[in-house]
Amino acid sequence: MESIRIRGGKRLEGTIKISGAKNAALPILCATLLSDGESLLRNVPALRDIETTSALLRFLGREVNSAPPVVTVKGFGTDRPIAPYELVKQMRASVMVLGPLLARNGRAQVSLPGGCQIGSRPVDQHLKGLEKLGATISLERGYIVAKSSRLRGAEIVFDMPTVTGTENLMMAAALAKGKTRLVNAAKEPEVEELGRVLNKMGAIVTGAGTDVMEIEGRDELAPFDHAIIADRIEAGTYMVAAAATGGNVLLENAPLEDMASTIEVLKRMGVEITREGTAARIQRNGPLKPIRIETMPHPGFPTDMQAQIMVLSCLAEGESTIHETIFENRFMHVPELARMGADIETDGSSAVIRGPRQLEGAQVMATDLRASASLVIAGLVARDETEVLRVYHLDRGYEHMEEKLSGAGADAVRVATTAY
Ligand code: EPZ
C-alpha cells in the first residue's frame, strides 16, 4: 500500500499544470467501440480509471496502446460484448460500454456496477432509455443482458439529469436508426465534449451541453482523433489548495469557462482568481469568509468539489453550511477531518462547519477520490505531519498529485506503508 505524507504549513507558490478531464476521457474511450479502425485520444490523464477502462476495452477485443497523454484504440469486426464483474466493480463508469456494445453488436452483457461508498448509484435511467430505443433488457445473475436487432430513435425524458446516463444513451443513439431526443439531459462540459466526438465520428448531435439534445443516428461511424478538454474538478481542487495555504499559484490550462460556480464560491470566500492568458492565478491574502452552498447538476456547484470546499470552510471565520443534493452518502471525509480537529456537524445531507480551526496532522484515509483529495488539502494546512492512506483512491482521479503539489512548494511525498 502507498500513502502520501505531508508536512503542513507551507504556502503553495509556483505553477501547476492541469491535465485532461477524467470524466471526459472515460466516455470518449467507450465511444471508440462505436466504430472500426483506430481512434486516437490526446491529452489523456495518467490515471487508474484510464487503465481500468483500457483493460476493459482489451477484454472486449480492442487493441489499446495506453501511453498517456496519448491513447490509441484499434478494432475490427464485432467485439466480445461482455463486461465482467471483476472489471466493472473497480469502476462504475464501465457501465458506459453498454450503449456502444448494444448499438454496434446487437447485444451486450454488462455487470451491474453495484453501489459504491458514496451511494447506491442505480442505473435505471440508462436501462429505461435503452428500452425506449427498442432494446430488450433483462437482469441475469448480476448482469444487465441487453438485446436489439437495430436500435431506433426515440424521445427519452430523464427523471433527473444523469451524466453517464446521458452519455450512454448519446452513444447508443449515434448508431440508432433515425433521430433521438434526450430531454432533461445532463449539461456537464464532459457531456458536451462527447457530443463533439460523436459529431467527428459522423453522427449529428445538436444541443449537447443543454438539457435538450438531438442525435441523428447513422448506419456506420468513423474512428476519430481528439484532444480531451482540461479537468475542471482537478483545477478546482488545486484552486482550493492554493487558497487554503494562503498561497499564490498559477494554474496552466484551467478551463475557467466551465468553472463559473466554483469560481463564484471561491471569490465569495475571499479568494482572488485572475486570468493570465490561458492560465489562472489563484491568490488569497486576507481572511476566508464562510459560505452557504448546495451541490447541484452543472452549471450549479459540483458535488465533486464538495469535500474540497468543506476543508476550506474549516479555515473560514464563521459558520458555513453545505447541502449535498446529488449523492446520499458523500460526507465520508467528515469523520476524518474531525480527527484533524475540524468542527463539523452533519444532519443527513447537510453539514454545518465552524471556523476558523487550526487543523492537526494525523493518519487519515477516505474511500471516495474527492474525499481523499480533501484530506490532502487538510494536510497542507495542518500542524505537523499528515499521512493520507490508501492513495490508490486518489490515483483514480488525480495525476501525480504529490508531484504537482511539491512542484509548487508543498512538503508532500509518496511513501510505501504497512498501515492499512
Ligand atoms: C458522474 O457520475 C461522474 N462520473 C461523477 O464523478 C459525478 O460525481 C456525478 O456524475 C455527478 O456529477 C463520471 O462522469 C465518470 P449521475 P454518474 O448519474 O454519472 C442518480 C468523480 O468523482 N441516478 O449524474 O454516476 C444518482 O444516484 C465521480 O469523478 C439515478 O437515480 O452520476 C445520483 O443521485 C464520482 N438513476 C444522480 O442521479 C440512474 O440511472 C446523479 O448521478 C442514474 C443516476
Short mmCIF file of C-alpha atoms and ligand atoms in Angstrom, two decimals:
data_model
loop_
_atom_site.label_atom_id
_atom_site.label_comp_id
_atom_site.label_asym_id
_atom_site.label_seq_id
_atom_site.Cartn_x
_atom_site.Cartn_y
_atom_site.Cartn_z
CA MET A 1 0.00 0.00 0.00
CA GLU A 2 1.13 3.55 -0.61
CA SER A 3 0.28 6.75 1.21
CA ILE A 4 1.07 10.43 0.85
CA ARG A 5 2.96 12.05 3.72
CA ILE A 6 2.58 15.83 4.10
CA ARG A 7 4.22 18.28 6.46
CA GLY A 8 1.75 21.15 6.75
CA GLY A 9 2.28 24.89 6.95
CA LYS A 10 3.86 25.62 3.56
CA ARG A 11 2.27 28.24 1.29
CA LEU A 12 1.74 26.93 -2.26
CA GLU A 13 3.71 29.14 -4.67
CA GLY A 14 4.50 28.27 -8.27
CA THR A 15 2.86 26.71 -11.30
CA ILE A 16 0.60 23.66 -11.57
CA LYS A 17 -0.41 22.23 -14.97
CA ILE A 18 -3.97 20.91 -15.24
CA SER A 19 -4.34 17.55 -17.04
CA GLY A 20 -7.06 16.27 -19.34
CA ALA A 21 -10.50 15.62 -17.85
CA LYS A 22 -11.01 12.11 -16.43
CA ASN A 23 -14.79 12.32 -16.82
CA ALA A 24 -14.43 13.31 -20.46
CA ALA A 25 -11.80 10.68 -21.31
CA LEU A 26 -13.84 7.79 -19.87
CA PRO A 27 -16.95 8.12 -22.10
CA ILE A 28 -14.77 9.00 -25.12
CA LEU A 29 -12.77 5.79 -24.63
CA CYS A 30 -16.11 3.90 -24.61
CA ALA A 31 -17.15 5.71 -27.81
CA THR A 32 -14.26 4.00 -29.67
CA LEU A 33 -16.45 0.85 -29.55
CA LEU A 34 -18.87 2.52 -31.97
CA SER A 35 -16.58 2.17 -34.98
CA ASP A 36 -13.95 0.01 -36.65
CA GLY A 37 -10.43 1.34 -37.22
CA GLU A 38 -8.04 3.21 -35.00
CA SER A 39 -9.10 6.13 -32.80
CA LEU A 40 -6.57 8.46 -31.20
CA LEU A 41 -7.13 10.33 -27.93
CA ARG A 42 -4.77 13.15 -26.87
CA ASN A 43 -4.32 14.99 -23.54
CA VAL A 44 -5.45 11.86 -21.70
CA PRO A 45 -4.52 11.94 -17.98
CA ALA A 46 -2.38 9.14 -16.49
CA LEU A 47 -4.96 7.74 -14.05
CA ARG A 48 -6.02 4.38 -12.66
CA ASP A 49 -9.50 4.81 -14.16
CA ILE A 50 -7.96 5.21 -17.63
CA GLU A 51 -6.00 1.97 -17.14
CA THR A 52 -9.14 0.19 -15.90
CA THR A 53 -11.08 1.33 -18.98
CA SER A 54 -8.20 0.31 -21.26
CA ALA A 55 -8.19 -3.16 -19.65
CA LEU A 56 -11.94 -3.42 -20.23
CA LEU A 57 -11.61 -2.42 -23.91
CA ARG A 58 -8.87 -5.05 -24.34
CA PHE A 59 -11.15 -7.66 -22.74
CA LEU A 60 -13.84 -6.66 -25.27
CA GLY A 61 -11.40 -7.36 -28.11
CA ARG A 62 -9.82 -3.98 -28.81
CA GLU A 63 -6.10 -3.30 -29.21
CA VAL A 64 -5.32 -0.47 -26.80
CA ASN A 65 -2.00 1.36 -26.58
CA SER A 66 -2.29 3.43 -23.42
CA ALA A 67 0.65 5.86 -23.17
CA PRO A 68 -0.86 8.99 -21.59
CA PRO A 69 -1.27 11.69 -22.75
CA VAL A 70 -1.85 9.62 -25.93
CA VAL A 71 -4.11 6.55 -26.07
CA THR A 72 -4.95 4.67 -29.27
CA VAL A 73 -7.78 2.11 -29.59
CA LYS A 74 -7.97 -0.17 -32.61
CA GLY A 75 -10.60 -2.73 -33.53
CA PHE A 76 -12.13 -4.57 -36.44
CA GLY A 77 -15.32 -6.62 -36.52
CA THR A 78 -17.60 -7.28 -33.61
CA ASP A 79 -16.27 -7.24 -30.10
CA ARG A 80 -16.89 -9.78 -27.37
CA PRO A 81 -19.77 -7.81 -25.81
CA ILE A 82 -19.30 -8.99 -22.24
CA ALA A 83 -18.07 -6.62 -19.49
CA PRO A 84 -17.22 -8.81 -16.48
CA TYR A 85 -17.94 -8.08 -12.82
CA GLU A 86 -14.26 -8.10 -11.81
CA LEU A 87 -13.61 -5.16 -14.13
CA VAL A 88 -16.91 -3.27 -13.73
CA LYS A 89 -16.77 -3.43 -9.92
CA GLN A 90 -13.49 -1.47 -9.99
CA MET A 91 -15.12 1.46 -11.74
CA ARG A 92 -18.84 2.20 -12.14
CA ALA A 93 -18.24 4.24 -15.27
CA SER A 94 -17.62 0.89 -17.05
CA VAL A 95 -21.41 0.76 -17.45
CA MET A 96 -20.83 3.19 -20.35
CA VAL A 97 -19.74 0.33 -22.62
CA LEU A 98 -23.35 -0.89 -22.54
CA GLY A 99 -24.75 1.63 -25.04
CA PRO A 100 -21.98 1.31 -27.64
CA LEU A 101 -21.76 -2.50 -27.42
CA LEU A 102 -25.53 -2.90 -27.79
CA ALA A 103 -25.75 -0.38 -30.64
CA ARG A 104 -22.91 -1.94 -32.60
CA ASN A 105 -23.27 -5.67 -31.84
CA GLY A 106 -26.99 -6.02 -31.19
CA ARG A 107 -26.30 -7.48 -27.77
CA ALA A 108 -24.36 -6.73 -24.60
CA GLN A 109 -23.85 -8.32 -21.22
CA VAL A 110 -22.53 -5.84 -18.65
CA SER A 111 -22.22 -6.49 -14.93
CA LEU A 112 -24.45 -4.27 -12.83
CA PRO A 113 -21.95 -1.77 -11.36
CA GLY A 114 -23.32 -2.09 -7.85
CA GLY A 115 -23.20 0.71 -5.37
CA CYS A 116 -20.13 2.39 -4.04
CA GLN A 117 -19.18 4.31 -0.96
CA ILE A 118 -20.97 7.50 -1.98
CA GLY A 119 -24.33 5.92 -2.68
CA SER A 120 -26.42 3.19 -4.28
CA ARG A 121 -25.71 4.64 -7.75
CA PRO A 122 -28.60 2.99 -9.66
CA VAL A 123 -28.59 2.76 -13.47
CA ASP A 124 -32.36 2.63 -14.01
CA GLN A 125 -32.28 5.70 -16.25
CA HIS A 126 -29.68 4.08 -18.51
CA LEU A 127 -31.84 0.94 -18.90
CA LYS A 128 -35.16 2.75 -19.36
CA GLY A 129 -33.57 4.85 -22.10
CA LEU A 130 -32.20 1.83 -23.95
CA GLU A 131 -35.63 0.15 -23.79
CA LYS A 132 -37.11 3.31 -25.34
CA LEU A 133 -34.64 2.82 -28.21
CA GLY A 134 -36.03 -0.69 -28.72
CA ALA A 135 -33.72 -2.86 -26.62
CA THR A 136 -34.96 -5.76 -24.51
CA ILE A 137 -33.25 -5.65 -21.14
CA SER A 138 -33.13 -8.41 -18.53
CA LEU A 139 -31.11 -8.79 -15.32
CA GLU A 140 -29.47 -12.19 -15.04
CA ARG A 141 -27.16 -13.22 -12.17
CA GLY A 142 -25.98 -9.64 -11.53
CA TYR A 143 -25.59 -8.85 -15.22
CA ILE A 144 -27.52 -6.50 -17.46
CA VAL A 145 -28.36 -8.51 -20.60
CA ALA A 146 -29.42 -6.23 -23.47
CA LYS A 147 -30.54 -7.31 -26.95
CA SER A 148 -31.77 -5.45 -30.00
CA SER A 149 -31.88 -6.07 -33.75
CA ARG A 150 -31.45 -2.39 -34.63
CA LEU A 151 -31.99 0.46 -32.19
CA ARG A 152 -34.49 3.06 -33.37
CA GLY A 153 -34.51 6.76 -32.46
CA ALA A 154 -37.00 7.84 -29.77
CA GLU A 155 -37.70 10.62 -27.27
CA ILE A 156 -36.22 9.88 -23.84
CA VAL A 157 -37.10 12.05 -20.82
CA PHE A 158 -34.76 11.55 -17.86
CA ASP A 159 -36.29 11.60 -14.35
CA MET A 160 -33.20 13.51 -13.24
CA PRO A 161 -30.04 14.73 -15.01
CA THR A 162 -27.59 11.79 -15.07
CA VAL A 163 -24.11 12.35 -16.52
CA THR A 164 -23.19 8.79 -17.54
CA GLY A 165 -26.85 8.00 -18.27
CA THR A 166 -26.92 10.84 -20.80
CA GLU A 167 -23.57 9.73 -22.25
CA ASN A 168 -24.58 6.06 -22.52
CA LEU A 169 -27.70 6.99 -24.45
CA MET A 170 -25.91 9.52 -26.67
CA MET A 171 -23.59 6.73 -27.80
CA ALA A 172 -26.41 4.23 -28.35
CA ALA A 173 -28.43 6.82 -30.29
CA ALA A 174 -25.45 7.61 -32.56
CA LEU A 175 -25.92 4.21 -34.26
CA ALA A 176 -29.73 4.05 -33.92
CA LYS A 177 -31.96 4.44 -36.98
CA GLY A 178 -33.41 7.97 -37.08
CA LYS A 179 -33.44 10.77 -34.56
CA THR A 180 -33.28 10.54 -30.76
CA ARG A 181 -34.27 13.40 -28.45
CA LEU A 182 -32.87 13.46 -24.91
CA VAL A 183 -34.91 15.66 -22.55
CA ASN A 184 -33.63 16.72 -19.10
CA ALA A 185 -30.16 15.66 -20.27
CA ALA A 186 -27.08 16.35 -18.13
CA LYS A 187 -25.36 19.59 -19.15
CA GLU A 188 -21.82 18.93 -17.88
CA PRO A 189 -18.92 20.08 -20.12
CA GLU A 190 -17.85 16.43 -20.38
CA VAL A 191 -21.25 15.62 -21.95
CA GLU A 192 -20.75 18.44 -24.45
CA GLU A 193 -17.27 17.10 -25.22
CA LEU A 194 -18.69 13.64 -26.01
CA GLY A 195 -21.12 15.36 -28.40
CA ARG A 196 -18.17 16.90 -30.24
CA VAL A 197 -16.53 13.48 -30.60
CA LEU A 198 -19.73 11.80 -31.86
CA ASN A 199 -20.03 14.57 -34.46
CA LYS A 200 -16.43 13.88 -35.54
CA MET A 201 -17.45 10.20 -35.92
CA GLY A 202 -20.28 11.15 -38.30
CA ALA A 203 -23.33 11.36 -36.02
CA ILE A 204 -25.28 14.64 -35.98
CA VAL A 205 -25.53 15.78 -32.35
CA THR A 206 -27.15 19.13 -31.54
CA GLY A 207 -27.80 20.68 -28.12
CA ALA A 208 -25.07 18.79 -26.21
CA GLY A 209 -24.42 20.76 -23.02
CA THR A 210 -28.05 21.88 -22.81
CA ASP A 211 -30.99 19.99 -21.28
CA VAL A 212 -32.48 19.02 -24.67
CA MET A 213 -30.24 17.17 -27.09
CA GLU A 214 -30.95 15.64 -30.50
CA ILE A 215 -28.87 12.87 -32.08
CA GLU A 216 -29.31 11.79 -35.71
CA GLY A 217 -28.01 8.20 -35.80
CA ARG A 218 -26.01 6.72 -38.70
CA ASP A 219 -25.59 3.22 -40.06
CA GLU A 220 -21.85 3.42 -39.53
CA LEU A 221 -19.47 5.74 -37.67
CA ALA A 222 -15.78 6.54 -38.26
CA PRO A 223 -12.83 6.48 -35.84
CA PHE A 224 -11.63 9.85 -34.53
CA ASP A 225 -8.60 11.87 -33.41
CA HIS A 226 -9.46 14.10 -30.44
CA ALA A 227 -7.69 16.16 -27.75
CA ILE A 228 -9.57 15.94 -24.43
CA ILE A 229 -10.64 19.13 -22.60
CA ALA A 230 -8.92 20.07 -19.32
CA ASP A 231 -10.21 18.76 -15.98
CA ARG A 232 -12.36 21.38 -14.21
CA ILE A 233 -12.52 19.32 -10.98
CA GLU A 234 -8.74 18.87 -10.82
CA ALA A 235 -8.40 22.62 -11.45
CA GLY A 236 -10.95 23.41 -8.72
CA THR A 237 -9.13 21.11 -6.31
CA TYR A 238 -5.83 22.97 -6.80
CA MET A 239 -7.61 26.33 -6.54
CA VAL A 240 -8.84 25.26 -3.10
CA ALA A 241 -5.37 24.01 -2.13
CA ALA A 242 -3.79 27.34 -3.11
CA ALA A 243 -6.49 29.29 -1.24
CA ALA A 244 -6.22 27.09 1.87
CA THR A 245 -2.45 27.68 2.18
CA GLY A 246 -2.77 31.43 1.52
CA GLY A 247 -0.61 30.86 -1.50
CA ASN A 248 -0.07 32.28 -4.96
CA VAL A 249 -0.36 29.65 -7.71
CA LEU A 250 -0.56 29.86 -11.50
CA LEU A 251 -2.79 27.09 -12.90
CA GLU A 252 -1.96 26.33 -16.54
CA ASN A 253 -4.82 25.09 -18.78
CA ALA A 254 -7.51 25.69 -16.14
CA PRO A 255 -10.88 25.56 -18.00
CA LEU A 256 -12.28 28.71 -16.34
CA GLU A 257 -15.19 28.88 -18.77
CA ASP A 258 -16.55 25.63 -17.26
CA MET A 259 -15.94 26.63 -13.64
CA ALA A 260 -18.23 29.62 -13.06
CA SER A 261 -20.00 28.23 -9.96
CA THR A 262 -16.73 27.09 -8.33
CA ILE A 263 -15.05 30.43 -9.07
CA GLU A 264 -18.07 32.34 -7.71
CA VAL A 265 -17.94 30.41 -4.41
CA LEU A 266 -14.18 30.90 -4.03
CA LYS A 267 -14.41 34.64 -4.77
CA ARG A 268 -17.21 35.00 -2.21
CA MET A 269 -14.89 33.35 0.34
CA GLY A 270 -12.19 35.94 -0.38
CA VAL A 271 -10.03 34.16 -2.96
CA GLU A 272 -8.60 36.18 -5.87
CA ILE A 273 -8.80 34.44 -9.25
CA THR A 274 -7.43 36.29 -12.28
CA ARG A 275 -6.88 35.10 -15.83
CA GLU A 276 -3.34 35.35 -17.21
CA GLY A 277 -3.54 34.28 -20.87
CA THR A 278 -4.59 30.63 -20.88
CA ALA A 279 -3.63 30.33 -17.20
CA ALA A 280 -5.35 31.40 -13.99
CA ARG A 281 -3.66 32.94 -10.95
CA ILE A 282 -5.06 31.99 -7.54
CA GLN A 283 -4.17 34.10 -4.51
CA ARG A 284 -5.54 34.53 -1.01
CA ASN A 285 -4.14 37.27 1.17
CA GLY A 286 -6.94 38.17 3.62
CA PRO A 287 -9.13 36.04 5.92
CA LEU A 288 -11.55 33.47 4.45
CA LYS A 289 -15.28 34.19 4.72
CA PRO A 290 -17.82 31.43 5.50
CA ILE A 291 -20.09 30.12 2.74
CA ARG A 292 -23.53 28.56 2.24
CA ILE A 293 -23.73 26.17 -0.73
CA GLU A 294 -25.67 23.26 -2.09
CA THR A 295 -24.36 20.91 -4.74
CA MET A 296 -26.33 20.91 -8.00
CA PRO A 297 -26.08 19.47 -11.51
CA HIS A 298 -23.98 21.62 -13.88
CA PRO A 299 -23.82 24.60 -14.08
CA GLY A 300 -24.52 24.55 -10.32
CA PHE A 301 -21.82 23.91 -7.70
CA PRO A 302 -20.37 20.44 -8.49
CA THR A 303 -20.74 17.59 -6.00
CA ASP A 304 -17.17 16.60 -6.99
CA MET A 305 -15.96 19.85 -5.35
CA GLN A 306 -17.97 19.46 -2.13
CA ALA A 307 -15.33 17.73 0.02
CA GLN A 308 -12.63 20.16 -1.06
CA ILE A 309 -14.66 23.31 -0.31
CA MET A 310 -15.58 21.83 3.08
CA VAL A 311 -11.91 21.86 4.09
CA LEU A 312 -11.61 25.50 3.03
CA SER A 313 -14.68 26.39 5.11
CA CYS A 314 -12.95 24.89 8.19
CA LEU A 315 -10.48 27.78 7.86
CA ALA A 316 -13.15 30.49 7.31
CA GLU A 317 -14.10 32.94 10.07
CA GLY A 318 -17.65 31.92 10.94
CA GLU A 319 -20.27 29.27 10.26
CA SER A 320 -20.61 27.66 6.79
CA THR A 321 -23.30 25.24 5.59
CA ILE A 322 -23.07 22.67 2.80
CA HIS A 323 -26.05 20.71 1.46
CA GLU A 324 -25.19 17.68 -0.71
CA THR A 325 -28.15 17.09 -3.04
CA ILE A 326 -26.68 14.64 -5.59
CA PHE A 327 -25.48 11.63 -3.58
CA GLU A 328 -26.90 10.20 -0.36
CA ASN A 329 -23.62 9.50 1.40
CA ARG A 330 -20.91 11.86 0.33
CA PHE A 331 -19.64 13.01 3.74
CA MET A 332 -17.06 10.27 4.42
CA HIS A 333 -14.38 12.94 4.71
CA VAL A 334 -16.20 14.48 7.72
CA PRO A 335 -15.12 11.99 10.43
CA GLU A 336 -11.55 12.08 9.10
CA LEU A 337 -11.49 15.90 9.13
CA ALA A 338 -12.94 15.80 12.67
CA ARG A 339 -9.97 13.64 13.71
CA MET A 340 -7.78 16.51 12.48
CA GLY A 341 -9.67 18.96 14.71
CA ALA A 342 -12.35 20.25 12.33
CA ASP A 343 -15.66 21.39 13.87
CA ILE A 344 -18.30 19.89 11.54
CA GLU A 345 -21.82 18.73 12.38
CA THR A 346 -23.79 16.72 9.85
CA ASP A 347 -27.50 16.02 9.69
CA GLY A 348 -28.38 13.75 6.76
CA SER A 349 -27.10 15.51 3.64
CA SER A 350 -26.41 18.82 5.36
CA ALA A 351 -23.24 19.88 7.17
CA VAL A 352 -22.51 22.88 9.39
CA ILE A 353 -18.84 23.85 9.57
CA ARG A 354 -17.50 26.27 12.19
CA GLY A 355 -14.18 28.05 11.80
CA PRO A 356 -11.52 29.12 11.86
CA ARG A 357 -9.86 25.95 13.16
CA GLN A 358 -6.17 25.10 13.29
CA LEU A 359 -6.11 21.52 11.99
CA GLU A 360 -3.71 18.96 13.47
CA GLY A 361 -1.83 16.38 11.39
CA ALA A 362 -2.97 12.73 11.65
CA GLN A 363 -3.10 9.40 9.81
CA VAL A 364 -6.30 9.61 7.73
CA MET A 365 -7.95 7.86 4.81
CA ALA A 366 -11.02 8.05 2.63
CA THR A 367 -12.71 5.77 0.12
CA ASP A 368 -14.00 8.41 -2.30
CA LEU A 369 -11.41 10.02 -4.53
CA ARG A 370 -12.63 13.56 -3.88
CA ALA A 371 -12.76 12.93 -0.13
CA SER A 372 -9.13 11.73 -0.35
CA ALA A 373 -8.23 14.95 -2.15
CA SER A 374 -9.85 16.97 0.64
CA LEU A 375 -7.68 15.16 3.22
CA VAL A 376 -4.54 16.05 1.26
CA ILE A 377 -5.62 19.72 1.29
CA ALA A 378 -6.24 19.45 5.04
CA GLY A 379 -2.71 18.02 5.43
CA LEU A 380 -1.26 21.03 3.60
CA VAL A 381 -2.56 23.41 6.31
CA ALA A 382 -2.47 21.10 9.36
CA ARG A 383 0.20 21.38 12.06
CA ASP A 384 2.94 18.71 11.87
CA GLU A 385 2.57 15.64 9.66
CA THR A 386 -0.44 14.06 7.94
CA GLU A 387 -0.40 10.69 6.24
CA VAL A 388 -3.23 10.03 3.76
CA LEU A 389 -3.59 6.26 3.43
CA ARG A 390 -4.90 4.15 0.53
CA VAL A 391 -3.66 6.63 -2.01
CA TYR A 392 -4.91 4.39 -4.82
CA HIS A 393 -8.28 6.12 -4.37
CA LEU A 394 -6.54 9.41 -5.17
CA ASP A 395 -4.73 7.91 -8.18
CA ARG A 396 -8.11 7.13 -9.75
CA GLY A 397 -8.69 10.80 -10.50
CA TYR A 398 -5.56 12.84 -9.81
CA GLU A 399 -2.41 12.57 -11.92
CA HIS A 400 0.74 12.55 -9.72
CA MET A 401 -0.90 14.77 -7.09
CA GLU A 402 2.04 14.78 -4.67
CA GLU A 403 4.41 15.75 -7.51
CA LYS A 404 2.20 18.62 -8.67
CA LEU A 405 1.89 19.90 -5.09
CA SER A 406 5.57 19.58 -4.19
CA GLY A 407 6.39 21.29 -7.50
CA ALA A 408 4.52 24.29 -6.06
CA GLY A 409 6.29 24.28 -2.71
CA ALA A 410 4.40 21.69 -0.65
CA ASP A 411 6.26 19.17 1.50
CA ALA A 412 4.42 16.11 0.15
CA VAL A 413 5.90 12.71 -0.70
CA ARG A 414 4.53 9.30 -1.67
CA VAL A 415 5.69 6.51 0.64
CA ALA A 416 5.16 2.78 0.86
CA THR A 417 3.36 1.91 4.08
CA THR A 418 2.35 -1.17 6.00
CA ALA A 419 -0.53 0.76 7.63
CA TYR A 420 -3.98 -0.19 6.31
C1 EPZ B 1 -20.85 11.20 -12.86
O1 EPZ B 1 -21.27 10.05 -12.15
C2 EPZ B 1 -19.38 11.40 -12.52
N1 EPZ B 1 -18.62 10.26 -13.01
C3 EPZ B 1 -19.22 11.56 -11.01
O2 EPZ B 1 -17.85 11.83 -10.76
C4 EPZ B 1 -20.04 12.77 -10.56
O3 EPZ B 1 -19.94 12.88 -9.15
C5 EPZ B 1 -21.51 12.58 -10.99
O4 EPZ B 1 -21.58 12.35 -12.40
C6 EPZ B 1 -22.36 13.79 -10.65
O5 EPZ B 1 -21.83 14.92 -11.27
C7 EPZ B 1 -18.29 10.20 -14.33
O6 EPZ B 1 -18.62 11.07 -15.11
C8 EPZ B 1 -17.47 9.02 -14.75
P1 EPZ B 1 -25.15 10.67 -12.16
P2 EPZ B 1 -22.69 9.38 -12.52
O7 EPZ B 1 -25.72 9.55 -12.94
O8 EPZ B 1 -23.00 9.57 -13.95
C9 EPZ B 1 -28.99 9.33 -9.73
C10 EPZ B 1 -15.83 11.57 -9.73
O9 EPZ B 1 -15.54 11.95 -8.60
N2 EPZ B 1 -29.20 8.34 -10.81
O10 EPZ B 1 -25.07 12.02 -12.78
O11 EPZ B 1 -22.70 8.01 -11.97
C11 EPZ B 1 -27.73 9.06 -8.93
O12 EPZ B 1 -28.00 8.13 -7.89
C12 EPZ B 1 -17.12 10.86 -9.98
O13 EPZ B 1 -15.14 11.79 -10.76
C13 EPZ B 1 -30.32 7.50 -10.76
O14 EPZ B 1 -31.12 7.57 -9.81
O15 EPZ B 1 -23.68 10.27 -11.67
C14 EPZ B 1 -27.39 10.43 -8.41
O16 EPZ B 1 -28.17 10.69 -7.25
C15 EPZ B 1 -17.79 10.48 -8.68
N3 EPZ B 1 -30.52 6.60 -11.75
C16 EPZ B 1 -27.83 11.37 -9.53
O17 EPZ B 1 -28.74 10.60 -10.33
C17 EPZ B 1 -29.66 6.49 -12.81
O18 EPZ B 1 -29.91 5.65 -13.71
C18 EPZ B 1 -26.72 11.87 -10.42
O19 EPZ B 1 -25.92 10.75 -10.76
C19 EPZ B 1 -28.54 7.35 -12.86
C20 EPZ B 1 -28.34 8.27 -11.85
#
